[in-house]
Tab-separated table of C-alpha atoms in Angstrom:
chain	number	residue	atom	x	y	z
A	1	UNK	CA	137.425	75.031	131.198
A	2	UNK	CA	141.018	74.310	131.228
A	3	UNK	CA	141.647	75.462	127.725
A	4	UNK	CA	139.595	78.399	127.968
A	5	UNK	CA	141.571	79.771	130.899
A	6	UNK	CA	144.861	78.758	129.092
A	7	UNK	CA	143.621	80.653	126.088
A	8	UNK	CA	143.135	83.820	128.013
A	9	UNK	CA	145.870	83.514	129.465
A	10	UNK	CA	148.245	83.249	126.471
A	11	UNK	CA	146.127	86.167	124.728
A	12	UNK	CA	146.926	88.486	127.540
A	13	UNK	CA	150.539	87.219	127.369
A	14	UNK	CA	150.848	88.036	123.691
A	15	UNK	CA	149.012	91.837	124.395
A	16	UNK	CA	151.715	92.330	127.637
A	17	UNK	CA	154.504	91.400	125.226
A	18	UNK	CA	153.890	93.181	121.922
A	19	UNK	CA	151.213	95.658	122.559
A	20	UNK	CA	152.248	97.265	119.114
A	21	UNK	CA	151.033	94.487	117.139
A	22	UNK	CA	147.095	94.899	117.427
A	23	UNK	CA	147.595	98.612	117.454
A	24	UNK	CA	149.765	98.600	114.318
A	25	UNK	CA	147.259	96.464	112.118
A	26	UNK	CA	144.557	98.944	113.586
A	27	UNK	CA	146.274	101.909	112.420
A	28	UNK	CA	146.785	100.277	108.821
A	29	UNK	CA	143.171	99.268	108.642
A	30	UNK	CA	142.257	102.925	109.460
A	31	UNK	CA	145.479	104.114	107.013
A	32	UNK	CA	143.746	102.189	104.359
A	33	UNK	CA	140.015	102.513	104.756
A	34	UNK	CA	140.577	106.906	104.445
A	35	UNK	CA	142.739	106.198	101.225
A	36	UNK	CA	139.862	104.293	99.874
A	37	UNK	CA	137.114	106.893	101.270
A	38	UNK	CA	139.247	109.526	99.846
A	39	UNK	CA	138.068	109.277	96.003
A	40	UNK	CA	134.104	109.576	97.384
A	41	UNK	CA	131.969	112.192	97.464
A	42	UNK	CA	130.963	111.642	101.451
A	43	UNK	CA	134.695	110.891	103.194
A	44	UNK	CA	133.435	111.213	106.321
A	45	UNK	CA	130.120	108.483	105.582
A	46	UNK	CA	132.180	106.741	104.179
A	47	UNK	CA	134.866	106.405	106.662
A	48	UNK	CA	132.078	105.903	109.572
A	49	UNK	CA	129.821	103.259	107.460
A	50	UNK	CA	132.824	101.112	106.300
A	51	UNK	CA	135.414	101.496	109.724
A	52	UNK	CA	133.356	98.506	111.619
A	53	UNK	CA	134.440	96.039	108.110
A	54	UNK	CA	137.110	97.272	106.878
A	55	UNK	CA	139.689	95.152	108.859
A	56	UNK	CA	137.625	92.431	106.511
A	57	UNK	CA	138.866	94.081	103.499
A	58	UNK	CA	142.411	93.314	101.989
A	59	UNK	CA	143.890	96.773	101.948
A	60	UNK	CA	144.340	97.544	97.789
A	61	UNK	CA	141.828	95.364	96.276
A	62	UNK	CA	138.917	97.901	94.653
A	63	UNK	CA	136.686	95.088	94.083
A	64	UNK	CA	136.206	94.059	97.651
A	65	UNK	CA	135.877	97.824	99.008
A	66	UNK	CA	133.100	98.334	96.050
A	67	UNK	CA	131.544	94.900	97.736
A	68	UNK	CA	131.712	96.253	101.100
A	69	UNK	CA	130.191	99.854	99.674
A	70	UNK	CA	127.255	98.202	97.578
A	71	UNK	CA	126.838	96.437	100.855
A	72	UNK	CA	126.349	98.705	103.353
A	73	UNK	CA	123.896	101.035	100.946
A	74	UNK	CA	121.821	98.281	100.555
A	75	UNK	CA	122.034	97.426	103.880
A	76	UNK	CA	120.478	100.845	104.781
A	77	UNK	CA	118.078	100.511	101.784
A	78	UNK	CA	116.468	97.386	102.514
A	79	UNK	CA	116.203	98.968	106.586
A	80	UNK	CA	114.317	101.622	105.025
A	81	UNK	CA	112.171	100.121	103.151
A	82	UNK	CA	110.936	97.379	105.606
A	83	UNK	CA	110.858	100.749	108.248
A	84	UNK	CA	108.403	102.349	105.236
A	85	UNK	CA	106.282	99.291	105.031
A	86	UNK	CA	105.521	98.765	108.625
A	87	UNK	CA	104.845	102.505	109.362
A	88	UNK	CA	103.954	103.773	106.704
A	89	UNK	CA	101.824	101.840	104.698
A	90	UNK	CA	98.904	103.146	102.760
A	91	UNK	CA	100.000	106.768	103.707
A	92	UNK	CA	99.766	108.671	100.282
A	93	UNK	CA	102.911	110.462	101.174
A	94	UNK	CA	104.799	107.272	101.142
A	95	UNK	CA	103.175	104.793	98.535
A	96	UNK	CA	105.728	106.221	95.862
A	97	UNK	CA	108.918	106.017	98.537
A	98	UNK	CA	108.065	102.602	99.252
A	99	UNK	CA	108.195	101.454	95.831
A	100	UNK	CA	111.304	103.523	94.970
A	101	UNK	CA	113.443	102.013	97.858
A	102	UNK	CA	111.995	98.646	97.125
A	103	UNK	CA	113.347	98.631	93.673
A	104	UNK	CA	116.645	100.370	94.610
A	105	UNK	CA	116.910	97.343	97.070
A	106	UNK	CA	116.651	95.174	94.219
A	107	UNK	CA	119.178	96.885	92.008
A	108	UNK	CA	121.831	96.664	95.093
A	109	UNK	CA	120.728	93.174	95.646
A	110	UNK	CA	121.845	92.489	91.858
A	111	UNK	CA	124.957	94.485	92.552
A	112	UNK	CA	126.360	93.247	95.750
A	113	UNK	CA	125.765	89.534	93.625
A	114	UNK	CA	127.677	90.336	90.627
A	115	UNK	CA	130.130	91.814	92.751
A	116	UNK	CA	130.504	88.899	94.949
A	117	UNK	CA	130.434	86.207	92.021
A	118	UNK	CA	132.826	87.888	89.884
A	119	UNK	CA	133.729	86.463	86.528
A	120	UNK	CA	137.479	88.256	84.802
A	121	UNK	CA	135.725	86.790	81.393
A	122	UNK	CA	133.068	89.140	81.862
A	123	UNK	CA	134.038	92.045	83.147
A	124	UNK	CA	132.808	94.700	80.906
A	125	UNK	CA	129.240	93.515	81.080
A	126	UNK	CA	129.370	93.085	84.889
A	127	UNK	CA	130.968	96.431	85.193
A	128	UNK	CA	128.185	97.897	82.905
A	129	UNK	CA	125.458	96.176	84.622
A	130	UNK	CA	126.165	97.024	88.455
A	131	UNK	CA	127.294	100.651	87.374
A	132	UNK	CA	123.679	100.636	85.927
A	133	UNK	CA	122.167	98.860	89.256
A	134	UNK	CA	123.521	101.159	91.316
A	135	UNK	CA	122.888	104.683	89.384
A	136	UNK	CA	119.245	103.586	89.459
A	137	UNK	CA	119.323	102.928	93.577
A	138	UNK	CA	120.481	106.485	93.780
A	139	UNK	CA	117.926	107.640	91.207
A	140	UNK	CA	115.128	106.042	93.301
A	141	UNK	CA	116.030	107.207	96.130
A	142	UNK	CA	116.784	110.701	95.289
A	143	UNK	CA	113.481	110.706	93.640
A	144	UNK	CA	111.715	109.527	96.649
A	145	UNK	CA	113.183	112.699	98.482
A	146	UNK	CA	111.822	114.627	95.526
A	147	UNK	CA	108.139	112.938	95.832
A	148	UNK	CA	108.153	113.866	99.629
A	149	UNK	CA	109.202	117.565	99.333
A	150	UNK	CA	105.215	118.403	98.781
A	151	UNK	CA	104.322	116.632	102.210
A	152	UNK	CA	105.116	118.707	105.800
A	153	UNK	CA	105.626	117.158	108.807
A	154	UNK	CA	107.959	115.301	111.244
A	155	UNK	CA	107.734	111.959	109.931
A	156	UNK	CA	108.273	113.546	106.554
A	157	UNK	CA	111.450	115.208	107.909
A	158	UNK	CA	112.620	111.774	109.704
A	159	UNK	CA	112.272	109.584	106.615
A	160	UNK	CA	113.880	112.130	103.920
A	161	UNK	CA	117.098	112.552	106.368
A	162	UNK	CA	117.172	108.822	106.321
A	163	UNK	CA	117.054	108.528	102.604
A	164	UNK	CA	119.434	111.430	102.277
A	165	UNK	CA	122.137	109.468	103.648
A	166	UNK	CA	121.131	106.092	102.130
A	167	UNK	CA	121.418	107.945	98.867
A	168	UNK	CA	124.538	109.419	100.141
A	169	UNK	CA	125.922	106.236	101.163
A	170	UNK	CA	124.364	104.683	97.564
A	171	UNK	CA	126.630	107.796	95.901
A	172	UNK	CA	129.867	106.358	97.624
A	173	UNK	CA	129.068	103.092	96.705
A	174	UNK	CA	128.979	104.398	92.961
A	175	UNK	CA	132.441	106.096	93.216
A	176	UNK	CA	134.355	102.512	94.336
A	177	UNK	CA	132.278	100.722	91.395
A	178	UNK	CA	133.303	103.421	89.267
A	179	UNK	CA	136.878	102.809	90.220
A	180	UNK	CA	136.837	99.194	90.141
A	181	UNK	CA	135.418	99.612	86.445
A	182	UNK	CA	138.047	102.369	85.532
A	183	UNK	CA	141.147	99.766	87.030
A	184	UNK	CA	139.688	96.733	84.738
A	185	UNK	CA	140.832	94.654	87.411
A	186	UNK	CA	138.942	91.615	89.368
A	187	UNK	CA	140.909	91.710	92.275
């Protein structure tokens, strides 16, 4: 209990004394994560997806912001297509969908891995194959949307807005991949 209290204590302490310090790194996390969001085609997504991990992400390395992009979209893809399965199962206006975002969840599976367990010896190849992964995931799920635009209704509406900016989120994810593969650097 002791060293809790003195723990809390000291932290306070430390804010009192140099209240710039937290606010400083904050503002360079922030600094940094719109300079990466710039080069996308969704800035503001892209800001608002990546601002709650970006203070993970050292501040120049492309590889890790293309990790934390690839990420997030499959994040959002794999919420989708559970969401599809337990709603919308059977429904003949969502049999395609669900297999679109289910494979697009795979491809961004194999993406974020090959990201994650990257290898300078084979960089070309890796570069090839997630910039392949990830093109598909935006195919699928752009031709999910285009599967639903026969079907009416509110549910329809729901699910292609969600899709719309899981695709949109999947198209940002493609521009730091793209950029990681254009530097030819593993860092």
């Amino acid at each position: 209990m002791a060293s809790i209290i003195s723990f809390l204590l000291i932290s306070s302490l430390l804010l009192v004394c140099f209240p710039s310090f937290h606010a400083r790194n904050t503002s360079d996390y922030h600094f940094y994560l719109r300079r990466a969001c710039n080069d996308t085609p969704h800035r503001n997504l892209c800001t608002r997806s990546l601002a709650p991990f970006s203070h993970n992400t050292p501040t120049g390395s492309p590889r890790e912001w293309a990790h934390l992009a690839v990420t997030v979209a499959m994040s959002e893809y794999r919420r989708i297509s559970i969401y599809l399965v337990k709603k919308h199962q059977g429904s003949p206006a969502f049999t395609d969908c669900t297999e679109c975002m289910r494979d697009a969840t795979v491809q961004l599976q194999s993406s974020e891995y090959e990201l994650k367990n990257f290898d300078r010896t084979k960089f070309e190849l890796q570069m090839n194959d997630i910039e392949t992964w990830v093109s598909v995931a935006l195919t699928d799920a752009n031709t999910c949307i285009d599967g639903l635009m026969y079907y009416k209704g509110d549910q329809v509406g729901a699910v292609k807005h969600r899709i719309l900016k899981a695709a949109h989120l999947c198209s940002n994810a493609l521009a730091f991949v793209n950029k990681l593969a254009s530097s030819k650097s593993t860092n």
